[in-house]
Each structure stands twice: as structure tokens, then as C-alpha cells.
Amino acid sequence: MKISRDRKAAASDPLWERHPYTLSFLVTLVILLIYSMIQEIYPFGEYSFLRKDMYHQYLPFLCELRRKLADGSGFGYSFDLGVGHSFYALYVYYLSDPLNFLTPLIPEEYLLEFMTAAAYIKMSLASSFMCRYLICRSAARSSRMSAMTESAADSADGHARCTQGMGSVYAVMLGVCYGLSGFMASYDWNAMWMWGIALAPLVMTGLEKLIDGGSPVLYTLMMTATVITNYYIAMVVGIFVIVYLIVLCVEKLPGTLGTLRALFLTGVSTVLAAGAAAFLLVPEAFAIGQTSFIEKDFPDSVELYMPFTKLLLRSMMAVEPETGLSHEPGIYASLLTLMLIAAYFLNKRISLRCKAARLFLLGFFYLSFDTNVLEYVWHGLNYPDSLPAREGFLFVLVCLTVAKDASEVICDMPGISVGLSFGFPAVLLIICYIFEREDSHVTGATWVVNTVFILLYAIVGILIIHTGIYGTRIGMYAAGTVLMAELLINFNITSERDISREGYFEHVKSYRALIETAEAEDRINQGHFTRFDAVEENIRNDACLTGYRGDAFFSSTINKEAEDFFREFGMKSSRVHYMATGLTPFSAALLSDGYLIADEFRNNETDYDVAFFTDACDDDYLYRCLYTLPFGYTVPAGYYDLSRDAVSDPIDRQNRVAVRLGGDEVFARTDDEYISEREGCAEFTVPEDGHYYGYTQADIDEIDEYVNGTEDVHGHFDEMKYESIMDLGRLEKGDEVRLKVSDDDTDEVLTLTLYSFRPEAMQHIEDILSAESFTVTEFTDDHIEGIADVSYGRDLVLAMPYDEGWEIEVDGMPYTWTERFYGFLMMLPMEPGVHHISLTYHVPYLLHGIVITFVSLILGAMYVMFYSRSKTHILDI
């Protein structure tokens, strides 16, 4: 009978008491679905979930992963990544989410929806896991209270009365605040971070259990999962663990032995987690070591980024996220959270020691957001190019733990203290309005919605206090409804979607048809290899999205040498991308570009001295490059380095390279007398028929080209901060050309050097370099074979990046005498004669990582077995 009564009582408990984790998951998911309807995200409308790097990187990379999984090709290398790149390095950095292995089961046209659904699930799990963490903290607190002395029993009873029927509902509400926080609204598109953010509460659950004397296995497993799903966020979490461990030891006072035990087990568990993921981490460490990110030195001095009021502003709702080069963090966690934080510090029953520890932690985060030194440390001894304050989700986590602690004792606070707590967001709002109302991230809606919801919370608070329904379901329903509305409105305002799904995929079908046409007719590499330049650069990794071998790449794993090569030859490049913008017939030939794909090409079919119209599909066009070198071509033997004959003008550099390779200058410089330069403009009269290229070092963003006084834009050049070559198109003698800066307010003089293309010189250099070439007999991403007939004094250059992962055999014998052609391309010095050459790719240091992983797993199994015998419940959660 007793069991039956207990079951009836349990069945009558509210849903948040019976299934709090499920409820927090479902509430978050429902809010996200409502958000999708409002934003008209497919299938609720024509728009997509795409934003920022999800647009350029994550979805295209996922398409490439799906192709590799579907056709069984290796994970080592891919020629769909720019001119060639380690796919394994990219996989570890962007794609190590285990859910991605389901992609072969998903039709390719619905991969975007798969990513959207996965993002929603991870955000909902983040809410559920945060709810779990908050409930575990409360349970641990109750356990400590139950062990208190009799003199403190009244306090414990008060705590029980205060939290009875309310602990779980607060955990559900605050858990949802984590899944829909300002950080999530800013970076919900960042697929590679989502698992780490979701798992962080479970990592902290395991850490607190470890400090309380429990098993370290949960912490070890969750940290391992975090590292495997994304090492970058795992690094951020690991830094936080160090700080949080100290704070928790101050709060919990485990004693000297307990503290030493916690430090030791945390260190061992973290090392085991990293070791278990070594098969990912070791090769990735080598790959990151080849990028420009390792060149940043520790700051020489301390720099403050912003006033404190700007940081306060970021805690309010409806503040636009910063995803560029500024430093404002996304740390909004709801107005209710702000009220409870104030209640925490106003409540006299919370010890000064705990308040000091939490205040230190919050202050440490504020300094992290505001100082260059701490930013440098948090971001892995580096400064990010964009997406500031990547540790912001952990600040939200801390705020929510403070809020949950306050909720457990708020009912014992005097009315004046409760009133001050409810008024705290209003005070912040007034301060922000006085000092930050001109901030570029706020609008009129920011002040209106914050005011409205502060008033709504005040009304709910007054009703709860004066109607005696404090802690009842009606009060919680009211507060929860207001909170869910707040989170939905904030998410809808700060995470808007405006990218059409149809527009994103509009070129895929036609591009594939044109690529098939080109590959069918191209025989320059015996039909095994064709490289394309997509003139349309709206999707910077379009080669991955569509599935062709291109010459542009946007990734944080780019080798520094690629960045340098593209920049020195006059094309866009940075430490995270290189693009073919600024490509000339000469640089295109060095990269073995065979075809151009364009939705619009200057003068359409009239640029006959550069490319020849071949085919069209819908509104896209295919052009065959008139000057194409094979995948492997020979150059005069010697040492080729970018520092040799260094010049500031990349067109001049190309001329010097052409001469060194045995040809003549490919571009003829136009006399300055034909050019007129002034503020924001340069004009010239075309002296002879031909195809013209221009170059400027002026600090200008966008330039428009006009011909013969018309208002029609003949050419448009953007992102000129990269100082790329301007392809001015084919011009006729006597044409009047005006290059005008798009910004009318500039006072910068538009300097210009002008060159005309010399087709006969380009034909001569093509004949010289392709006379002895590499005949391809087999070509896959991970394996290349062919025959080279090389004469005395010639070296073989392959139109692919130098990479230590390539194992080369010449005539069946290992070959290690590889060099770099201008720091980037693979060059093989050869003995005269006919040679059979084989290249096979092996991920550098992968074997080392696998060995470390194997050893770590054995040690980890022993670790788990030890605690399995010493603890009743291994996970102890």
C-alpha cells in the first residue's frame, strides 16, 4: 500500500519535478521551432538557417565529408579544398561531430536541413544538460546541509521549505536560458562548437562530484567527449576548469587532502581525456603549426578594449551580436537571471566566502572580455580574426549557477531585498541608456523590449508576493511564460535569417553540368584532373559544395605558405583564406587552371585572348583558359623563393618569374603619362587594343570601373584591402576608363599601375614549361601516379601544395628530395630520363596519435575499473 501511495504521489507531481531534463529539452526545441516559423526558415518558408561560416564553410565541408563517406575514399587529402589540402586536418577542426557520420543516409539536397536539425538538437541538449547540472548542484548542497550540526538544522529546514516544489522548475527555466543564451544567439550557426557548449555543464557536474569526493569517471568521460567533438572548445573548457576548480575548492572547503586529491584527479583525468583523443590532436597540432596562427607573440602591454558600461549592455536583451573584429561578448542570459544574481549577493544567508568566490569568477570573466592579455590566453595564445569572447558561454554558465543558488534561498529574503533584486535590471538598463544608447549594436527596440519585460517580471513578482502563491504552480507558470517569451523575442531579434535557400543552391545544378562538360573534353591531364576557377565567389568554398577541383579555399587550417604565395602573386589571401580574385593568365597557368565558371564574365565572349567560351547552362557559363599548363610541368633547375627579387607590384613579380622560367615578360607596363590620379579616382586612355590589368596599393575598400563615360559598371572590385590585381578586361584603343572609389567621402588618392597582357609571350612560356610534363596515369585524392620525361637541368613542378604527408616514390624507390616552388607548390628535382612517379598521402603524425590513444584507452580502462570497485555508482550522477 505504501508503494502504491508513493506512485500516486509521484504521478501527481508537476512535470518539471518528474521529467525536468526532458522538459528543458522540449521547451527549448519548441521555442526554436516557433523561431523558425517567425524567421520563415525552410520548411516554414524560403529562408535558411545559414549564417556566417556555416554559409562559407560548414555546409560545403559537410558536403565533401558526405562524398568521402559515400564513395569510401580516404580521409587523408582532398583536391576540392582549394588547390589541395589535408582533409584530415579540416575534419578534426570542423567536422568531428559524430552525427556527421549519418550524412550518407541523408539526401545531399537536405544536408542543410540536417545541419539545422542537429543545431536545434544540440541547443536543446545544452538546456537539458544545464538543467541536470543545476539539479546536481542543489542535490549536493542539500547533502551538505543534511550533514550540518544541529545548530544549523533550522537553516537546513528553511532551505528545504524554500526549495520544496521549486528547485526543479528553476533548474528547467535556467537550463533553457543556457540553451537560448546570447552566446547561442550569436553563434548558433557555428556547428563545430555546439557539442562542446552542450557538454560543458556535464563536465562541470563531473568536476563538482570529483571535488565532493565522488568518482572522477564522469568528468573524464565528458571531457573526452568534449575533446573529440571539438578540440578548440575543449581547450577553452580546460582553461575554465583550472579557474573553476580553485573557486569550487574555496566554496566547498574540502580540506587539504581533499583539495590535493581534486587537483591530482582533475589533472590525471584531463590528461587521459586528451590522450584518448590524441589520434585527432597530434595530427591537428602539426597542421595548426603550419598556419600563421602560431606567429602571434604574447602581448607586450595590457590593453583595455571597452568601458565597463559596454559590458553591462551585453547582459541586456535585444542587443545585436558582434561577430566581427570588435570585442563585445555575447553574454545575455535573461533578465530573470540578472534579478537572481542580485538576490544572491543581497541574501545574508549565503556566506561571504561563497559570494567572494563567485564575485571573483564574474570579475575574472569581465577582465577576460576587456583585456588583450586574457583574451590571448583564452583563445589558445592567439587573437581570433572574428567571433570575439569565445569563452562567453562559460560566463553564462557561471551566471546561471549563481542564479540557481539564489533561487534556493530567495523566499527567506526580506521584502526590501527582493524588491531591490527585481529592480536590478532596471538600474542596469538606465545606466546603459545613459552611457551606451549610441552603441551600434542597439536600436530603439532594445530599450522598449527590456522595459516591457522588466515591468512584466515586476508584475509577476508582486502577484506572487501579495497573493500568497509564492512557490505554487500558478506563480511558476506566470514567471516561466514571461521568461520563454523573453528568450524567444531576444533570439528572434539577435539571430535573424535572411539567406534564401534557393539562392544559396542556385548554381549547384548548372555548375555540375558545366563541370561534366569540361571534364569530358579536357585531355590536358589525360582526363584524370581538371581544375576550375569559379569567378563567382559568394560561397568561398563552392568547390566543396558543388564537388569540383578549384583554386579558392576558406579555412583556419590554411598553410602560411599558401597565404604568402597568393598574396605575392596578386590574389586575395589572409591567414584564413585564399581566393583566385586577381588571377591572371600567368598565375592561372602556374596553378594548372583549365576552365573558368561564371554567372557573368566581363564582355562575355570578347575576352578571347584570355579564355574561350565553351558552354552555358541556365545563366552560368563555361570558358576554357587559353593558356593552361598540365598538372606537372618542368622549370629550369634552381631554387625558387618568394624573397628573391622581392617587389611590391605583383604584376611586376609575375614578369620577373616568367623571365626566370625562360620566357619573356607577360605584361607590358603602360606609361604613366596615360594615367591621371586624384582623390578617389584614376583615369586613363587606352593606348593599344588589349587585355588590361591594374594594381593599386591605396587603402581603399571598393572600386568601380566605367568605360567611355557610361554609368554602367564595367567591373567591380571589392575587398581591396588585400591588394589584389584588378582584371580590367579587354579594352580598345582610345577607350576612356575611369576607376572610381565606391566611397565618395574618401580623400585617398587612387594610385594605379597599368599593364596590358601580351598573349604571344604567354604562349611562349606555356610552350617552354609544358614541353616536358607529367603524364598522369592515375589520380585520386590520396594517390597520384604518372610518367615524367625530364631532360638535363629541369625540375618537375606539380600544381599542388608542398605537404610532408606525401610519400613519393620514383621508379619504385623512396624519394625525399622534394623542394618548394616559390614556397608553395611541390617541386621534384629529377635526374634526366623517363621516370615513373607515385605519390601516396599519409596523414602526418597520425600513427603517433593512434599509439598515444591506444595507451590512453588502456590506462583509462584501468582507471575506470579502479573506481568501479571503489564506488557503488561509477558515474555518480
mmCIF file of C-alpha atoms in Angstrom, residues 80-356:
data_model
loop_
_atom_site.group_PDB
_atom_site.id
_atom_site.type_symbol
_atom_site.label_atom_id
_atom_site.label_comp_id
_atom_site.label_asym_id
_atom_site.label_seq_id
_atom_site.Cartn_x
_atom_site.Cartn_y
_atom_site.Cartn_z
ATOM 1 C CA ASP A 80 38.282 20.000 -53.574
ATOM 2 C CA LEU A 81 39.877 22.061 -50.781
ATOM 3 C CA GLY A 82 41.499 24.913 -52.667
ATOM 4 C CA VAL A 83 44.381 23.653 -54.785
ATOM 5 C CA GLY A 84 44.735 20.715 -52.379
ATOM 6 C CA HIS A 85 44.752 20.345 -48.601
ATOM 7 C CA SER A 86 44.772 17.776 -45.815
ATOM 8 C CA PHE A 87 41.188 16.695 -45.334
ATOM 9 C CA TYR A 88 42.025 15.083 -42.020
ATOM 10 C CA ALA A 89 43.215 18.424 -40.608
ATOM 11 C CA LEU A 90 39.998 20.023 -41.798
ATOM 12 C CA TYR A 91 37.914 17.148 -40.417
ATOM 13 C CA VAL A 92 39.417 17.499 -36.935
ATOM 14 C CA TYR A 93 38.938 21.264 -36.944
ATOM 15 C CA TYR A 94 35.415 21.467 -38.382
ATOM 16 C CA LEU A 95 33.697 18.103 -38.756
ATOM 17 C CA SER A 96 34.478 15.825 -35.823
ATOM 18 C CA ASP A 97 30.851 15.798 -34.659
ATOM 19 C CA PRO A 98 29.903 12.074 -34.601
ATOM 20 C CA LEU A 99 26.472 12.953 -36.020
ATOM 21 C CA ASN A 100 28.195 13.818 -39.291
ATOM 22 C CA PHE A 101 28.738 10.122 -39.951
ATOM 23 C CA LEU A 102 24.986 9.891 -40.561
ATOM 24 C CA THR A 103 25.256 12.099 -43.645
ATOM 25 C CA PRO A 104 25.431 9.240 -46.204
ATOM 26 C CA LEU A 105 21.885 8.393 -45.091
ATOM 27 C CA ILE A 106 20.739 11.956 -45.862
ATOM 28 C CA PRO A 107 19.980 13.044 -49.451
ATOM 29 C CA GLU A 108 22.524 15.701 -50.398
ATOM 30 C CA GLU A 109 19.849 18.299 -51.116
ATOM 31 C CA TYR A 110 18.731 18.066 -47.475
ATOM 32 C CA LEU A 111 22.123 18.336 -45.783
ATOM 33 C CA LEU A 112 21.312 21.912 -44.828
ATOM 34 C CA GLU A 113 18.184 20.768 -43.008
ATOM 35 C CA PHE A 114 20.232 18.020 -41.360
ATOM 36 C CA MET A 115 22.635 20.651 -40.038
ATOM 37 C CA THR A 116 19.741 22.831 -38.883
ATOM 38 C CA ALA A 117 18.074 19.946 -37.059
ATOM 39 C CA ALA A 118 21.407 18.945 -35.499
ATOM 40 C CA ALA A 119 21.946 22.518 -34.271
ATOM 41 C CA TYR A 120 18.471 22.595 -32.695
ATOM 42 C CA ILE A 121 19.041 19.232 -31.016
ATOM 43 C CA LYS A 122 22.397 20.339 -29.590
ATOM 44 C CA MET A 123 20.957 23.597 -28.263
ATOM 45 C CA SER A 124 18.098 21.666 -26.687
ATOM 46 C CA LEU A 125 20.543 19.177 -25.170
ATOM 47 C CA ALA A 126 22.553 22.109 -23.844
ATOM 48 C CA SER A 127 19.436 23.220 -21.948
ATOM 49 C CA SER A 128 18.827 19.691 -20.669
ATOM 50 C CA PHE A 129 22.436 19.184 -19.551
ATOM 51 C CA MET A 130 22.465 22.578 -17.850
ATOM 52 C CA CYS A 131 19.271 21.648 -16.032
ATOM 53 C CA ARG A 132 20.986 18.430 -14.955
ATOM 54 C CA TYR A 133 23.980 20.328 -13.643
ATOM 55 C CA LEU A 134 21.869 22.771 -11.646
ATOM 56 C CA ILE A 135 19.840 19.972 -10.062
ATOM 57 C CA CYS A 136 23.021 18.072 -9.181
ATOM 58 C CA ARG A 137 24.435 21.209 -7.535
ATOM 59 C CA SER A 138 21.270 21.566 -5.493
ATOM 60 C CA ALA A 139 21.352 17.911 -4.501
ATOM 61 C CA ALA A 140 24.963 18.233 -3.390
ATOM 62 C CA ARG A 141 24.119 21.366 -1.419
ATOM 63 C CA SER A 142 21.214 19.575 0.280
ATOM 64 C CA SER A 143 23.506 16.661 1.162
ATOM 65 C CA ARG A 144 25.977 19.009 2.775
ATOM 66 C CA MET A 145 23.172 20.731 4.681
ATOM 67 C CA SER A 146 21.817 17.409 5.931
ATOM 68 C CA ALA A 147 25.225 16.725 7.429
ATOM 69 C CA MET A 148 25.357 20.047 9.283
ATOM 70 C CA THR A 149 25.378 20.387 13.055
ATOM 71 C CA GLU A 150 22.155 20.695 14.993
ATOM 72 C CA SER A 151 22.688 24.432 15.433
ATOM 73 C CA ALA A 152 22.293 24.836 11.691
ATOM 74 C CA ALA A 153 19.324 22.491 11.358
ATOM 75 C CA ASP A 154 16.829 25.345 11.258
ATOM 76 C CA SER A 155 18.684 26.785 8.312
ATOM 77 C CA ALA A 156 18.575 23.448 6.523
ATOM 78 C CA ASP A 157 14.847 23.125 7.230
ATOM 79 C CA GLY A 158 14.344 26.622 5.873
ATOM 80 C CA HIS A 159 16.227 25.650 2.746
ATOM 81 C CA ALA A 160 14.031 22.568 2.314
ATOM 82 C CA ARG A 161 10.865 24.595 2.714
ATOM 83 C CA CYS A 162 12.149 27.218 0.311
ATOM 84 C CA THR A 163 13.052 24.786 -2.423
ATOM 85 C CA GLN A 164 10.184 22.350 -1.974
ATOM 86 C CA GLY A 165 8.333 22.159 -5.274
ATOM 87 C CA MET A 166 10.507 24.883 -6.809
ATOM 88 C CA GLY A 167 14.033 23.544 -7.248
ATOM 89 C CA SER A 168 13.357 21.654 -10.443
ATOM 90 C CA VAL A 169 11.281 24.352 -12.090
ATOM 91 C CA TYR A 170 14.037 26.914 -11.544
ATOM 92 C CA ALA A 171 16.519 24.405 -12.977
ATOM 93 C CA VAL A 172 14.320 23.934 -16.047
ATOM 94 C CA MET A 173 13.925 27.668 -16.577
ATOM 95 C CA LEU A 174 17.604 28.470 -16.109
ATOM 96 C CA GLY A 175 18.597 25.469 -18.210
ATOM 97 C CA VAL A 176 16.585 26.898 -21.105
ATOM 98 C CA CYS A 177 18.346 30.223 -20.537
ATOM 99 C CA TYR A 178 21.629 28.436 -21.269
ATOM 100 C CA GLY A 179 20.397 26.801 -24.472
ATOM 101 C CA LEU A 180 18.973 30.105 -25.757
ATOM 102 C CA SER A 181 21.545 32.493 -24.295
ATOM 103 C CA GLY A 182 23.030 35.491 -26.041
ATOM 104 C CA PHE A 183 26.086 33.413 -26.862
ATOM 105 C CA MET A 184 23.915 30.835 -28.622
ATOM 106 C CA ALA A 185 22.038 33.572 -30.481
ATOM 107 C CA SER A 186 25.389 34.933 -31.673
ATOM 108 C CA TYR A 187 26.963 31.617 -32.652
ATOM 109 C CA ASP A 188 24.113 29.157 -33.203
ATOM 110 C CA TRP A 189 25.381 28.691 -36.771
ATOM 111 C CA ASN A 190 28.809 27.594 -35.502
ATOM 112 C CA ALA A 191 28.225 23.878 -35.871
ATOM 113 C CA MET A 192 31.666 22.785 -34.709
ATOM 114 C CA TRP A 193 31.298 24.406 -31.258
ATOM 115 C CA MET A 194 27.848 23.137 -30.360
ATOM 116 C CA TRP A 195 28.753 19.818 -28.739
ATOM 117 C CA GLY A 196 31.406 21.432 -26.569
ATOM 118 C CA ILE A 197 28.965 24.091 -25.383
ATOM 119 C CA ALA A 198 26.293 21.465 -24.724
ATOM 120 C CA LEU A 199 28.658 19.145 -22.831
ATOM 121 C CA ALA A 200 30.247 21.869 -20.680
ATOM 122 C CA PRO A 201 27.585 21.564 -17.913
ATOM 123 C CA LEU A 202 28.207 17.814 -17.713
ATOM 124 C CA VAL A 203 31.947 18.432 -17.469
ATOM 125 C CA MET A 204 31.263 20.772 -14.545
ATOM 126 C CA THR A 205 28.905 18.216 -12.986
ATOM 127 C CA GLY A 206 31.711 15.682 -13.050
ATOM 128 C CA LEU A 207 34.167 18.228 -11.658
ATOM 129 C CA GLU A 208 31.936 19.048 -8.701
ATOM 130 C CA LYS A 209 31.353 15.351 -7.991
ATOM 131 C CA LEU A 210 35.104 14.831 -8.055
ATOM 132 C CA ILE A 211 35.671 17.666 -5.562
ATOM 133 C CA ASP A 212 32.918 16.299 -3.311
ATOM 134 C CA GLY A 213 34.872 13.052 -3.064
ATOM 135 C CA GLY A 214 32.987 11.174 -5.745
ATOM 136 C CA SER A 215 34.162 9.286 -8.794
ATOM 137 C CA PRO A 216 36.206 11.175 -11.432
ATOM 138 C CA VAL A 217 34.873 8.949 -14.209
ATOM 139 C CA LEU A 218 32.053 11.266 -15.278
ATOM 140 C CA TYR A 219 34.454 14.183 -15.575
ATOM 141 C CA THR A 220 36.896 12.036 -17.574
ATOM 142 C CA LEU A 221 34.250 10.758 -19.967
ATOM 143 C CA MET A 222 32.643 14.141 -20.554
ATOM 144 C CA MET A 223 35.971 15.880 -21.065
ATOM 145 C CA THR A 224 36.973 13.149 -23.506
ATOM 146 C CA ALA A 225 33.718 13.624 -25.428
ATOM 147 C CA THR A 226 34.310 17.381 -25.485
ATOM 148 C CA VAL A 227 37.834 16.997 -26.859
ATOM 149 C CA ILE A 228 36.759 14.524 -29.521
ATOM 150 C CA THR A 229 33.829 16.609 -30.759
ATOM 151 C CA ASN A 230 35.861 19.838 -30.945
ATOM 152 C CA TYR A 231 39.313 20.326 -29.527
ATOM 153 C CA TYR A 232 39.072 24.125 -29.647
ATOM 154 C CA ILE A 233 36.112 24.417 -27.288
ATOM 155 C CA ALA A 234 37.690 21.668 -25.172
ATOM 156 C CA MET A 235 40.725 23.923 -24.792
ATOM 157 C CA VAL A 236 38.502 26.799 -23.619
ATOM 158 C CA VAL A 237 36.675 24.479 -21.211
ATOM 159 C CA GLY A 238 40.017 23.166 -19.933
ATOM 160 C CA ILE A 239 41.214 26.694 -19.108
ATOM 161 C CA PHE A 240 37.964 27.314 -17.272
ATOM 162 C CA VAL A 241 38.316 24.046 -15.315
ATOM 163 C CA ILE A 242 41.566 25.338 -13.816
ATOM 164 C CA VAL A 243 39.940 28.540 -12.561
ATOM 165 C CA TYR A 244 36.658 26.895 -11.583
ATOM 166 C CA LEU A 245 38.433 24.182 -9.617
ATOM 167 C CA ILE A 246 40.017 26.822 -7.402
ATOM 168 C CA VAL A 247 36.687 28.601 -6.904
ATOM 169 C CA LEU A 248 34.875 25.369 -6.039
ATOM 170 C CA CYS A 249 37.553 24.403 -3.529
ATOM 171 C CA VAL A 250 37.137 27.793 -1.858
ATOM 172 C CA GLU A 251 33.361 27.322 -1.737
ATOM 173 C CA LYS A 252 33.266 23.688 -0.661
ATOM 174 C CA LEU A 253 36.368 23.666 1.614
ATOM 175 C CA PRO A 254 37.241 20.010 1.006
ATOM 176 C CA GLY A 255 40.298 20.312 3.242
ATOM 177 C CA THR A 256 43.964 19.996 2.363
ATOM 178 C CA LEU A 257 43.805 16.322 1.434
ATOM 179 C CA GLY A 258 40.538 16.788 -0.446
ATOM 180 C CA THR A 259 41.965 19.718 -2.386
ATOM 181 C CA LEU A 260 45.124 17.816 -3.291
ATOM 182 C CA ARG A 261 43.017 14.824 -4.320
ATOM 183 C CA ALA A 262 40.831 17.045 -6.509
ATOM 184 C CA LEU A 263 43.844 18.681 -8.151
ATOM 185 C CA PHE A 264 45.525 15.340 -8.788
ATOM 186 C CA LEU A 265 42.466 13.547 -10.164
ATOM 187 C CA THR A 266 41.467 16.509 -12.318
ATOM 188 C CA GLY A 267 44.940 16.613 -13.818
ATOM 189 C CA VAL A 268 45.047 12.850 -14.427
ATOM 190 C CA SER A 269 41.542 12.809 -15.886
ATOM 191 C CA THR A 270 42.276 15.739 -18.201
ATOM 192 C CA VAL A 271 45.467 14.122 -19.459
ATOM 193 C CA LEU A 272 43.631 10.842 -20.082
ATOM 194 C CA ALA A 273 40.902 12.723 -21.979
ATOM 195 C CA ALA A 274 43.476 14.456 -24.169
ATOM 196 C CA GLY A 275 45.334 11.177 -24.645
ATOM 197 C CA ALA A 276 42.187 9.350 -25.743
ATOM 198 C CA ALA A 277 41.724 11.997 -28.446
ATOM 199 C CA ALA A 278 45.408 12.006 -29.470
ATOM 200 C CA PHE A 279 44.564 10.381 -32.810
ATOM 201 C CA LEU A 280 42.882 13.711 -33.566
ATOM 202 C CA LEU A 281 45.008 16.123 -31.571
ATOM 203 C CA VAL A 282 48.522 15.113 -32.608
ATOM 204 C CA PRO A 283 47.997 15.397 -36.405
ATOM 205 C CA GLU A 284 45.995 18.593 -35.856
ATOM 206 C CA ALA A 285 48.748 20.145 -33.753
ATOM 207 C CA PHE A 286 51.133 19.558 -36.646
ATOM 208 C CA ALA A 287 48.644 21.061 -39.131
ATOM 209 C CA ILE A 288 47.995 24.156 -36.994
ATOM 210 C CA GLY A 289 51.746 24.546 -36.667
ATOM 211 C CA GLN A 290 51.887 25.184 -40.420
ATOM 212 C CA THR A 291 49.462 28.123 -40.264
ATOM 213 C CA SER A 292 50.005 31.798 -39.488
ATOM 214 C CA PHE A 293 48.208 31.483 -36.163
ATOM 215 C CA ILE A 294 51.349 30.390 -34.342
ATOM 216 C CA GLU A 295 53.199 33.608 -35.130
ATOM 217 C CA LYS A 296 51.446 35.828 -32.594
ATOM 218 C CA ASP A 297 53.661 36.853 -29.680
ATOM 219 C CA PHE A 298 52.489 37.332 -26.108
ATOM 220 C CA PRO A 299 51.242 40.915 -25.621
ATOM 221 C CA ASP A 300 53.914 43.374 -24.520
ATOM 222 C CA SER A 301 51.460 45.527 -22.573
ATOM 223 C CA VAL A 302 47.942 45.418 -21.180
ATOM 224 C CA GLU A 303 45.214 46.927 -23.350
ATOM 225 C CA LEU A 304 41.620 47.579 -22.317
ATOM 226 C CA TYR A 305 39.016 47.250 -25.044
ATOM 227 C CA MET A 306 35.872 48.916 -23.745
ATOM 228 C CA PRO A 307 34.261 50.703 -20.800
ATOM 229 C CA PHE A 308 32.502 48.652 -18.153
ATOM 230 C CA THR A 309 29.114 50.031 -19.229
ATOM 231 C CA LYS A 310 29.520 48.399 -22.637
ATOM 232 C CA LEU A 311 29.982 45.032 -20.935
ATOM 233 C CA LEU A 312 26.852 45.683 -18.850
ATOM 234 C CA LEU A 313 24.976 46.392 -22.066
ATOM 235 C CA ARG A 314 25.810 42.928 -23.372
ATOM 236 C CA SER A 315 23.832 41.405 -20.463
ATOM 237 C CA MET A 316 20.602 43.043 -21.649
ATOM 238 C CA MET A 317 18.208 41.525 -24.170
ATOM 239 C CA ALA A 318 17.851 42.549 -27.837
ATOM 240 C CA VAL A 319 21.456 43.709 -28.239
ATOM 241 C CA GLU A 320 22.797 42.775 -31.668
ATOM 242 C CA PRO A 321 25.647 40.230 -31.521
ATOM 243 C CA GLU A 322 29.190 41.132 -32.507
ATOM 244 C CA THR A 323 30.698 38.604 -34.906
ATOM 245 C CA GLY A 324 33.382 40.787 -36.468
ATOM 246 C CA LEU A 325 36.629 42.298 -35.241
ATOM 247 C CA SER A 326 35.227 44.196 -32.268
ATOM 248 C CA HIS A 327 35.358 42.670 -28.782
ATOM 249 C CA GLU A 328 31.836 42.806 -27.331
ATOM 250 C CA PRO A 329 30.863 39.406 -25.854
ATOM 251 C CA GLY A 330 27.534 37.618 -26.192
ATOM 252 C CA ILE A 331 26.710 37.080 -22.501
ATOM 253 C CA TYR A 332 22.961 37.676 -22.232
ATOM 254 C CA ALA A 333 21.301 35.050 -20.016
ATOM 255 C CA SER A 334 17.832 36.626 -19.430
ATOM 256 C CA LEU A 335 16.605 39.450 -17.213
ATOM 257 C CA LEU A 336 15.384 36.894 -14.692
ATOM 258 C CA THR A 337 18.962 35.691 -14.289
ATOM 259 C CA LEU A 338 20.086 39.255 -13.553
ATOM 260 C CA MET A 339 17.406 39.529 -10.864
ATOM 261 C CA LEU A 340 18.503 36.299 -9.227
ATOM 262 C CA ILE A 341 22.190 37.290 -9.376
ATOM 263 C CA ALA A 342 21.317 40.441 -7.465
ATOM 264 C CA ALA A 343 19.353 38.325 -4.980
ATOM 265 C CA TYR A 344 22.389 36.101 -4.495
ATOM 266 C CA PHE A 345 24.607 38.945 -3.348
ATOM 267 C CA LEU A 346 21.862 40.578 -1.266
ATOM 268 C CA ASN A 347 20.954 37.393 0.600
ATOM 269 C CA LYS A 348 22.514 37.294 4.054
ATOM 270 C CA ARG A 349 22.193 33.520 4.337
ATOM 271 C CA ILE A 350 24.772 32.965 1.615
ATOM 272 C CA SER A 351 28.250 33.039 3.107
ATOM 273 C CA LEU A 352 30.660 35.855 2.341
ATOM 274 C CA ARG A 353 33.186 33.241 1.270
ATOM 275 C CA CYS A 354 30.893 31.950 -1.467
ATOM 276 C CA LYS A 355 29.956 35.462 -2.543
ATOM 277 C CA ALA A 356 33.612 36.470 -2.751
#
